[in-house]
PDB file of C-alpha atoms in Angstrom:
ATOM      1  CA  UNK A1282     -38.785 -88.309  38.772  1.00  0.00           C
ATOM      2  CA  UNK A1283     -41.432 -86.638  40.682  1.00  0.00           C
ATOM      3  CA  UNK A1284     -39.277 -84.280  42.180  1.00  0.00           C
ATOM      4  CA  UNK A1285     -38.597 -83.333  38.398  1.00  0.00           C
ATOM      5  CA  UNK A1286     -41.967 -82.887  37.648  1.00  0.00           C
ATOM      6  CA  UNK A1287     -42.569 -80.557  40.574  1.00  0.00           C
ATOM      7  CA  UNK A1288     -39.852 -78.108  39.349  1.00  0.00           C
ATOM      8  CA  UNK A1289     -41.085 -77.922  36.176  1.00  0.00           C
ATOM      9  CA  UNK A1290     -44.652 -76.213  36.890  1.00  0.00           C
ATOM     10  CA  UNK A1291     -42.690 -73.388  39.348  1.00  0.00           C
ATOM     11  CA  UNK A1292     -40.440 -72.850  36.498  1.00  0.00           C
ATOM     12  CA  UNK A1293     -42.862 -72.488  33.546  1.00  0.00           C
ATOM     13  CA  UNK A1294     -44.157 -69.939  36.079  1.00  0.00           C
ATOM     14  CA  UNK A1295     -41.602 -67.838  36.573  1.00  0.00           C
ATOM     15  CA  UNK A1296     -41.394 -67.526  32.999  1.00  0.00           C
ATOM     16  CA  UNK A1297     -44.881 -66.775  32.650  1.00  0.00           C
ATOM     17  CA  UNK A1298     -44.714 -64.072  34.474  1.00  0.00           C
ATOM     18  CA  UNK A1299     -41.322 -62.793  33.405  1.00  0.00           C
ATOM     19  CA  UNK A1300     -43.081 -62.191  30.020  1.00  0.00           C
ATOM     20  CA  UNK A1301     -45.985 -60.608  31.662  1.00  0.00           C
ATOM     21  CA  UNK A1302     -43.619 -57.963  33.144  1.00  0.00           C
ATOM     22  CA  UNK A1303     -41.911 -57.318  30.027  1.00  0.00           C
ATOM     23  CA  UNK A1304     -45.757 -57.069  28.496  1.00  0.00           C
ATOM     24  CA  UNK A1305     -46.899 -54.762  30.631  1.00  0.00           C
ATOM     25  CA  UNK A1306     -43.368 -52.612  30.858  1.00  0.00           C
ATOM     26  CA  UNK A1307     -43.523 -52.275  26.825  1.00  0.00           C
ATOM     27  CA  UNK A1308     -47.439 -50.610  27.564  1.00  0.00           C
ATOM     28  CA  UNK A1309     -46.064 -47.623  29.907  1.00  0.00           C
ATOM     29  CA  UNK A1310     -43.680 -45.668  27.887  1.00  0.00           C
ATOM     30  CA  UNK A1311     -43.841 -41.866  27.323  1.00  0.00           C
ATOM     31  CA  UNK A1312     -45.878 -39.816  24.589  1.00  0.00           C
ATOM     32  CA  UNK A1313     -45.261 -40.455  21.218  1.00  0.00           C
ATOM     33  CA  UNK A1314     -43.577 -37.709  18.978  1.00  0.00           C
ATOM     34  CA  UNK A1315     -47.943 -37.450  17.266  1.00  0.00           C
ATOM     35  CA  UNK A1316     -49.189 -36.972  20.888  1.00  0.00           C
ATOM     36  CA  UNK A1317     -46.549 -33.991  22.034  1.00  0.00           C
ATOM     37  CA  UNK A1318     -47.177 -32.125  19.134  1.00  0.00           C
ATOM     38  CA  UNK A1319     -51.067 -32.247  19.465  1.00  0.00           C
ATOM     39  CA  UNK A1320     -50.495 -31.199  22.482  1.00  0.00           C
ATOM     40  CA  UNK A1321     -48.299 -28.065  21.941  1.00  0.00           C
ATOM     41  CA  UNK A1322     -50.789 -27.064  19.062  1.00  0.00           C
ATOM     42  CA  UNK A1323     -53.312 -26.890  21.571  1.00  0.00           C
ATOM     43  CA  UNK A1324     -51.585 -25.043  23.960  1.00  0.00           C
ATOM     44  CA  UNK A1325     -50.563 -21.921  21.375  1.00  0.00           C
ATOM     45  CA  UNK A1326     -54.350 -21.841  20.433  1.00  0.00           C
ATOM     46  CA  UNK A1327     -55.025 -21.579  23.726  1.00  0.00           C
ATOM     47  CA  UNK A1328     -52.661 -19.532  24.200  1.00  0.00           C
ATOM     48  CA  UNK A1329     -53.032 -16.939  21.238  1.00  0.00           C
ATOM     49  CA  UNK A1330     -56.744 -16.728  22.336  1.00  0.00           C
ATOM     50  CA  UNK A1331     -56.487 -16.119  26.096  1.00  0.00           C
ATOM     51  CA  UNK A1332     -53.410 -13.791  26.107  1.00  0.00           C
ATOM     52  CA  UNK A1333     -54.970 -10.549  23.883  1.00  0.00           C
ATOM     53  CA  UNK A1334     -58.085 -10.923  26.211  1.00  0.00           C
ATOM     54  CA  UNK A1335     -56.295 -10.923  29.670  1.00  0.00           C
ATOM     55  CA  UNK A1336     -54.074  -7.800  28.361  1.00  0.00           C
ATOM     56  CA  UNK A1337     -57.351  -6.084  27.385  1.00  0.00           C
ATOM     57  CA  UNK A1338     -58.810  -7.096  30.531  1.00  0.00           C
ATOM     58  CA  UNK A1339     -55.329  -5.402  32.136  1.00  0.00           C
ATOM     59  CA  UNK A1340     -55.811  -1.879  29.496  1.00  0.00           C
ATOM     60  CA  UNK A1341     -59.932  -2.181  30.709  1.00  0.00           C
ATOM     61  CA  UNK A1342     -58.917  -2.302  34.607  1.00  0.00           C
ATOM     62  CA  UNK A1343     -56.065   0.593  34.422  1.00  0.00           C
ATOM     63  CA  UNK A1344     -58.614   2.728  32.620  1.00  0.00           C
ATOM     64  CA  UNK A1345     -61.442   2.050  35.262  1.00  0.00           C
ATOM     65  CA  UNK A1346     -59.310   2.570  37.913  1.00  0.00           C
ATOM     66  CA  UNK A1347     -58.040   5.840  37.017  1.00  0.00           C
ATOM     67  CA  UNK A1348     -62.099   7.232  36.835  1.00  0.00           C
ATOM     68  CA  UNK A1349     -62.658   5.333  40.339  1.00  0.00           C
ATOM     69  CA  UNK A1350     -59.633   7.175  41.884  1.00  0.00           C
ATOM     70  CA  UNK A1351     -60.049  10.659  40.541  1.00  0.00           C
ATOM     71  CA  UNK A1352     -64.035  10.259  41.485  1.00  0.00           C
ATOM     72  CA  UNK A1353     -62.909   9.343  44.889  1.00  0.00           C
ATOM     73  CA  UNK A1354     -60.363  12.565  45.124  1.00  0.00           C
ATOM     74  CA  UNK A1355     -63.216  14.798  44.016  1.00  0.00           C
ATOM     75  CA  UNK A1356     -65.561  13.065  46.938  1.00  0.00           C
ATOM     76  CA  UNK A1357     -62.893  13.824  49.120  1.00  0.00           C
ATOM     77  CA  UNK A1358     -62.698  17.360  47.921  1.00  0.00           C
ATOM     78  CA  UNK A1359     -65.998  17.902  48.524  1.00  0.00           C
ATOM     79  CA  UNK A1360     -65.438  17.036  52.284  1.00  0.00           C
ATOM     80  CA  UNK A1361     -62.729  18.704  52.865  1.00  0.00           C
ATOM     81  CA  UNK A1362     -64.576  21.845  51.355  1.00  0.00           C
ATOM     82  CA  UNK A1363     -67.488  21.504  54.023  1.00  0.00           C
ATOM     83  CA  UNK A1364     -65.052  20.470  57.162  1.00  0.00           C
ATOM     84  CA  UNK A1365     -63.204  23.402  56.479  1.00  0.00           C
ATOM     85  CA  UNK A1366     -65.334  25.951  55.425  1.00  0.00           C
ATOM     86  CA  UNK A1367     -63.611  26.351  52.028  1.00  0.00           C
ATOM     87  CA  UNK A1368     -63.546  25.914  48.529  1.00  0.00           C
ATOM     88  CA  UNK A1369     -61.077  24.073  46.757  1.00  0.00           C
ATOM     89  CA  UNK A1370     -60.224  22.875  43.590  1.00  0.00           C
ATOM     90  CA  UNK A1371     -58.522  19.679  41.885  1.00  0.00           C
ATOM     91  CA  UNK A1372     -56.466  20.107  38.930  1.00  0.00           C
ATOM     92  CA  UNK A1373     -54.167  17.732  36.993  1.00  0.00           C
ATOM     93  CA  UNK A1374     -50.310  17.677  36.837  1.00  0.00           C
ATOM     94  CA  UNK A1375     -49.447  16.964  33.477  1.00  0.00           C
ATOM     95  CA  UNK A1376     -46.842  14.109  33.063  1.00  0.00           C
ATOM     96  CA  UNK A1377     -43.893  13.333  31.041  1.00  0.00           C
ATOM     97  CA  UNK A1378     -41.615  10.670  29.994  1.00  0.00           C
ATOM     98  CA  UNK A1379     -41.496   8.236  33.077  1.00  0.00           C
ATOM     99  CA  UNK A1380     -43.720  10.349  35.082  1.00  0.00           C
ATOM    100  CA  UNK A1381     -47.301   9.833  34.975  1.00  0.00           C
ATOM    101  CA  UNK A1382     -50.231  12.728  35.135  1.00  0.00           C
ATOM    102  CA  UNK A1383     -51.118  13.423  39.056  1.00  0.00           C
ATOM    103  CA  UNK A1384     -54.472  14.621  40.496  1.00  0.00           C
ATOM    104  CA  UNK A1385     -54.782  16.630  43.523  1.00  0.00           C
ATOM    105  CA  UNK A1386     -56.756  19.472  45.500  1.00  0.00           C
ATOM    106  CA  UNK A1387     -55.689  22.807  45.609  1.00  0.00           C
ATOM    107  CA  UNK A1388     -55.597  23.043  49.692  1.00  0.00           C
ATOM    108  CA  UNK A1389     -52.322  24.527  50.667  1.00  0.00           C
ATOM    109  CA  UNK A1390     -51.215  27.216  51.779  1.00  0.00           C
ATOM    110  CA  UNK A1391     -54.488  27.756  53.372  1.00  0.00           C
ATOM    111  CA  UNK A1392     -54.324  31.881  53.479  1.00  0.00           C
ATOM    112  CA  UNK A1393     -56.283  33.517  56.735  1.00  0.00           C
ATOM    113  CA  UNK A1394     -58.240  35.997  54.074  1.00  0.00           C
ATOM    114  CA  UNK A1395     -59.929  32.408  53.323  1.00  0.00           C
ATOM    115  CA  UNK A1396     -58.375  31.902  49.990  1.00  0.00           C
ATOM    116  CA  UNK A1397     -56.490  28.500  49.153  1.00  0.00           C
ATOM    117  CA  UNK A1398     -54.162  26.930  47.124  1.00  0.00           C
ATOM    118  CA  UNK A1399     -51.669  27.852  44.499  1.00  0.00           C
ATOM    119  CA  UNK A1400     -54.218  28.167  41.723  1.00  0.00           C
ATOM    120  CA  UNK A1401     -52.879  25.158  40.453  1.00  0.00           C
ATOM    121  CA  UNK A1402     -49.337  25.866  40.020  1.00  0.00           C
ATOM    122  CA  UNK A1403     -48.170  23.475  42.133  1.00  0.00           C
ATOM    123  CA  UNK A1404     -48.597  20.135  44.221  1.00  0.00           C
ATOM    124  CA  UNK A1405     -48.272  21.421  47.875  1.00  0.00           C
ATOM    125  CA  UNK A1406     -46.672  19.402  51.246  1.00  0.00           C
ATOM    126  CA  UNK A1407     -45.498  21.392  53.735  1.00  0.00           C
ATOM    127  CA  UNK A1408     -45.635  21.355  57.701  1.00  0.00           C
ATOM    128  CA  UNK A1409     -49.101  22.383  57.713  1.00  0.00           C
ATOM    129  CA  UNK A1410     -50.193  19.145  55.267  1.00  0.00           C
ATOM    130  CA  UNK A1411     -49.839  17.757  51.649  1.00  0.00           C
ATOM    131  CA  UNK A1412     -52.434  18.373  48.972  1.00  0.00           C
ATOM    132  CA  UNK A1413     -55.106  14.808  49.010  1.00  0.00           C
ATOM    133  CA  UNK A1414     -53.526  13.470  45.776  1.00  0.00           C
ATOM    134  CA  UNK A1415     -53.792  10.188  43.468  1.00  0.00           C
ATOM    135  CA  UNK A1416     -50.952   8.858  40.841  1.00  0.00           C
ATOM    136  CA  UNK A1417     -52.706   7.602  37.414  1.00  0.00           C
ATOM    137  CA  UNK A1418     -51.294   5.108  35.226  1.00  0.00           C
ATOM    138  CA  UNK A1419     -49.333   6.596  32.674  1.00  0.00           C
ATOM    139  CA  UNK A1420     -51.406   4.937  29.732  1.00  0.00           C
ATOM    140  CA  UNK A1421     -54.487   6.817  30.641  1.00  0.00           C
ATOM    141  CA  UNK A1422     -54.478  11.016  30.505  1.00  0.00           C
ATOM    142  CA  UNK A1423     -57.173  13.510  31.155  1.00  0.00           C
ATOM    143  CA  UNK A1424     -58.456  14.615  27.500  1.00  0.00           C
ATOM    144  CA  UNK A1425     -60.611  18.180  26.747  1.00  0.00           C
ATOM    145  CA  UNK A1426     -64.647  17.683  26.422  1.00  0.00           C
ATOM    146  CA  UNK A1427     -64.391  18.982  23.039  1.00  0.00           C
ATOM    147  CA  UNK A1428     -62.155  15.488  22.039  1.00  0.00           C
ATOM    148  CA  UNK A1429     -64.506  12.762  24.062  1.00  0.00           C
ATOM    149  CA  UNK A1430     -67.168  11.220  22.466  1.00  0.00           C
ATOM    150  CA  UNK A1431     -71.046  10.974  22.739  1.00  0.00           C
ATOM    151  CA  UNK A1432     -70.765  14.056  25.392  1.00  0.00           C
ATOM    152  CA  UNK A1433     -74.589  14.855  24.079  1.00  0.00           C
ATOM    153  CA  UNK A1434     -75.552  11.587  24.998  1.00  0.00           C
ATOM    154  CA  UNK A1435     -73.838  11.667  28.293  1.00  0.00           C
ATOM    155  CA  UNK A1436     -74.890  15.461  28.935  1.00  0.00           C
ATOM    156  CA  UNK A1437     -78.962  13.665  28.932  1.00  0.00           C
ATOM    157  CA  UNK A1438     -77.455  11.254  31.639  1.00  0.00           C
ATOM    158  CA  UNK A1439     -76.521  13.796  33.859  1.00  0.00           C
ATOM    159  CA  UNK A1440     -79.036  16.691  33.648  1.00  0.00           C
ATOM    160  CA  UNK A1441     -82.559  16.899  32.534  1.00  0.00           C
ATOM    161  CA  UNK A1442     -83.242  17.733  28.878  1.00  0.00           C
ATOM    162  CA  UNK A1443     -84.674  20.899  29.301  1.00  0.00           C
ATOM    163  CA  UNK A1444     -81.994  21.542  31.962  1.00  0.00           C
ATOM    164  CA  UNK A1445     -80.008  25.185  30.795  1.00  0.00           C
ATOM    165  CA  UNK A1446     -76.351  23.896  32.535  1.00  0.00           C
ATOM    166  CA  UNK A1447     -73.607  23.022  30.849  1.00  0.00           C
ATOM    167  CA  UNK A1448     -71.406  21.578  32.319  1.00  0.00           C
ATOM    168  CA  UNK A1449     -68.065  22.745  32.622  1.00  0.00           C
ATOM    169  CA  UNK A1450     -64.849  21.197  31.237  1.00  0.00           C
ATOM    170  CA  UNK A1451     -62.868  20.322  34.386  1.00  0.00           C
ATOM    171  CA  UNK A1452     -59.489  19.708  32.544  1.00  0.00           C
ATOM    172  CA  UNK A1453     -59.146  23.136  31.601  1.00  0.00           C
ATOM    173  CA  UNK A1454     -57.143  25.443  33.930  1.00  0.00           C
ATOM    174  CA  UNK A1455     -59.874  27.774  33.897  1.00  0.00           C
ATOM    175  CA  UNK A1456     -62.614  25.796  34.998  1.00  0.00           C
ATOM    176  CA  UNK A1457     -61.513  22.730  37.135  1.00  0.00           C
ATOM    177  CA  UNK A1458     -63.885  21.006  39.356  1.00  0.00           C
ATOM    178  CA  UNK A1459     -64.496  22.965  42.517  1.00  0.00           C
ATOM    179  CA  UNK A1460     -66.996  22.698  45.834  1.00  0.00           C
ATOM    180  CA  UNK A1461     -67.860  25.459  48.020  1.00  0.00           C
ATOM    181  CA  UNK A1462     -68.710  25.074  51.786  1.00  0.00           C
ATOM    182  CA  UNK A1463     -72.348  23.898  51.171  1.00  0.00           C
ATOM    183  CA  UNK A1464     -71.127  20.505  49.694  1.00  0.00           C
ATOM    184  CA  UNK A1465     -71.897  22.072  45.931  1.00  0.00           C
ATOM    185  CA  UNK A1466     -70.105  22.546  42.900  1.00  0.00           C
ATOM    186  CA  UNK A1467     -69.832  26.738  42.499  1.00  0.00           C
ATOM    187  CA  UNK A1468     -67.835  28.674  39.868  1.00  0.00           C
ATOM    188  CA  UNK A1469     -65.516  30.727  41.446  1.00  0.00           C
ATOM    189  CA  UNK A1470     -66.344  34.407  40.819  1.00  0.00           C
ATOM    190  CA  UNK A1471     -63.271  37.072  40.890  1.00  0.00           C
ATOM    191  CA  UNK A1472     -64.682  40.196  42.874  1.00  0.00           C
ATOM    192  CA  UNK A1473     -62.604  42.941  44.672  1.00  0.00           C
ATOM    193  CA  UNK A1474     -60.100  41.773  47.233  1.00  0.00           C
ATOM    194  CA  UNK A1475     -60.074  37.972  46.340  1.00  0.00           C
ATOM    195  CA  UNK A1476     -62.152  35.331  44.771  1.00  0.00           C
ATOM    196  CA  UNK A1477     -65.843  33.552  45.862  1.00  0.00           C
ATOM    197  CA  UNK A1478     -67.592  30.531  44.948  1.00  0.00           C
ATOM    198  CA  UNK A1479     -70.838  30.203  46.613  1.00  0.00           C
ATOM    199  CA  UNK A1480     -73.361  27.633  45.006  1.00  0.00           C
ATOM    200  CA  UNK A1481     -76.056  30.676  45.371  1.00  0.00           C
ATOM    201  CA  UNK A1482     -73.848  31.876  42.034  1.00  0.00           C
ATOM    202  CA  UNK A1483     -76.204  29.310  40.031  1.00  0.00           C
ATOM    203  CA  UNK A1484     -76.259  26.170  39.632  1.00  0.00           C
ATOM    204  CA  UNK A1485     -73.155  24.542  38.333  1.00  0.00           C
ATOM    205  CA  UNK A1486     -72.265  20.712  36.943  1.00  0.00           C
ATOM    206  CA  UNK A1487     -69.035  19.647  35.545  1.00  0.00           C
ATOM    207  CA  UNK A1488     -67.215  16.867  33.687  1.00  0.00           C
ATOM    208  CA  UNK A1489     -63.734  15.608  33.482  1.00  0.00           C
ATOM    209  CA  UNK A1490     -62.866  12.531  30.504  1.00  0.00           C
ATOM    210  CA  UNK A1491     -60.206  10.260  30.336  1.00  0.00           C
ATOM    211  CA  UNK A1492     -58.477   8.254  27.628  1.00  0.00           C
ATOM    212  CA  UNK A1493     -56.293   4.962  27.520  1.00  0.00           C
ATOM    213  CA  UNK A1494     -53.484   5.849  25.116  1.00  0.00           C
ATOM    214  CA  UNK A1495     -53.193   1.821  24.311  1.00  0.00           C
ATOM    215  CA  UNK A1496     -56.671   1.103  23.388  1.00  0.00           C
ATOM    216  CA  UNK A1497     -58.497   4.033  23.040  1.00  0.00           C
ATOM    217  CA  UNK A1498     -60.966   3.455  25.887  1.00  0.00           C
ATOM    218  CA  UNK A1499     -63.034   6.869  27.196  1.00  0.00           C
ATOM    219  CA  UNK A1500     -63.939   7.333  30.883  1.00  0.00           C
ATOM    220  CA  UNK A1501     -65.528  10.131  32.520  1.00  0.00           C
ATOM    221  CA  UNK A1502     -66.468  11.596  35.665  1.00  0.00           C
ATOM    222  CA  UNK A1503     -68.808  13.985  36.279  1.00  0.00           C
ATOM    223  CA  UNK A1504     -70.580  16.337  38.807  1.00  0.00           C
ATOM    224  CA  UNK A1505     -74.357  17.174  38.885  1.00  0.00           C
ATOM    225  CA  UNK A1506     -75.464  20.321  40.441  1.00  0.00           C
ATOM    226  CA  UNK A1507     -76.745  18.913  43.452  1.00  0.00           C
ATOM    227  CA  UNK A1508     -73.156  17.395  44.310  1.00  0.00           C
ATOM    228  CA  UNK A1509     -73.788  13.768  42.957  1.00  0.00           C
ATOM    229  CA  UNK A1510     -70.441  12.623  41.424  1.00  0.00           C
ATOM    230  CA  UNK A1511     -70.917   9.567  39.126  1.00  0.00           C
ATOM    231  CA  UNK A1512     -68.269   7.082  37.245  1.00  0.00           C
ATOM    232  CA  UNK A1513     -68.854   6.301  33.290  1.00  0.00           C
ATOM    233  CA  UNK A1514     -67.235   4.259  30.751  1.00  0.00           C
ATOM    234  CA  UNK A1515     -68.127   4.816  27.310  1.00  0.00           C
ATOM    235  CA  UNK A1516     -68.822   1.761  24.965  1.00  0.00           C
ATOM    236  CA  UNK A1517     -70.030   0.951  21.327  1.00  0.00           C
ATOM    237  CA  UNK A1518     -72.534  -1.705  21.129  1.00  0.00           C
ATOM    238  CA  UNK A1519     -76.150  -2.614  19.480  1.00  0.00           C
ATOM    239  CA  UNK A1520     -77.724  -0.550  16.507  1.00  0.00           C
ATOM    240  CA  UNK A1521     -77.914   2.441  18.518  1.00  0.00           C
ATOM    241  CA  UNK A1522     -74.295   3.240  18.856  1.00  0.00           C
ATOM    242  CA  UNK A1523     -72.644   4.937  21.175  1.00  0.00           C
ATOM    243  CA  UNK A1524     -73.468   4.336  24.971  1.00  0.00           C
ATOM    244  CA  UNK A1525     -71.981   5.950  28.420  1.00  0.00           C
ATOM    245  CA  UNK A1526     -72.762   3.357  31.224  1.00  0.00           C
ATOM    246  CA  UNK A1527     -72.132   4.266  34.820  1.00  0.00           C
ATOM    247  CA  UNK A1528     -70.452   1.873  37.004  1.00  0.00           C
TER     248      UNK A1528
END
């Protein structure tokens, strides 16, 4: 009999614990049907808020980066003008279906009556060396003064008020940005034999804009008559409007 009564503790338990098994297995099953479509809801909102804001974010950085890399051409323009005793010019290939618009300076040929270029005609690479160049994206272009906005507010940023230059529009083929051999933006001046453009001509600023076909966004770069070259980006905010900001 006592062995009996020994068993039966061990037994009762087993069973005890059995059932706490099966207790706690019944407490660690999946989501319910309520939870996983809570969850999904979430994740669209989340979704439907952060997705338009990262591809503005995207249209914002292609826009800025097509200002930063034409500024940079036009500073290295401006070296290249002093180092080789030069002026030059940058112009804009206009683009078309799959290919995008293309900045470069007018260097080659490099003619020994001291002209250079093609006038912009043509992107040069030849034996002698390729024309400095930079590849926009294809949903920004280069867009005439006369279509940018605010220009008389961003014309104050650039020169003095009382200041008698106006700058020139450097996406037309008749005035694109150009440096002499002092480090200054000149006008070049047709005289007999060839062309000139000495900063002693007068003082001279210019201004290119560009445009994000997607969202509309305006950039600009300009060039003040002592040489400074600046990066803007033109937004609407406050009661006042319309503001360039540099960047």
């Amino acid at each position: 009999m006592a062995r009996m009564n020994n068993n039966r503790p061990k037994q009762s338990r087993r069973k005890g614990n059995h059932k706490q098994l099966q207790i706690h297995s019944s407490t660690t099953k999946g989501f319910t049907t309520l939870e996983l479509v809570i969850a999904m809801f979430v994740i669209l909102i989340v979704t439907a808020i952060g997705v338009p804001q990262f591809m503005n974010m995207m249209h914002l950085a292609r826009s800025r980066g097509v200002v930063s890399d034409f500024a940079g051409l036009v500073q290295a323009q401006r070296m290249r003008a002093v180092d080789d005793d030069r002026y030059y010019s940058t112009y804009v290939l206009a683009g078309g279906g799959n290919n995008p618009q293309r900045a470069y300076v007018d260097i080659y040929p490099q003619n020994v009556n001291g002209a250079s270029g093609t006038g912009g005609a043509a992107y040069t690479c030849n034996v002698n060396g390729c024309d400095p160049m930079v590849v926009m994206s294809q949903e920004v272009n280069q867009q005439p003064a006369a279509n940018a906005p605010a220009t008389a507010a961003l014309r104050l940023l650039v020169l003095p008020a009382n200041s008698p230059v106006v700058p020139k529009d450097g996406s037309l083929p008749a005035s694109p940005i150009t440096f002499g051999p002092r480090g200054l933006p000149c006008t070049p001046v047709a005289v007999a034999g060839g062309t000139v453009c000495d900063s002693l001509g007068g003082p001279t600023a210019y201004w290119t804009f560009f445009q994000n076909n997607t969202t509309g966004y305006w950039g600009a770069v300009t060039v003040s008559p002592a040489g400074r070259i600046r990066r803007w980006f033109f937004s609407v905010a406050g009661a006042n409007g319309a503001n360039w900001v540099s960047y």
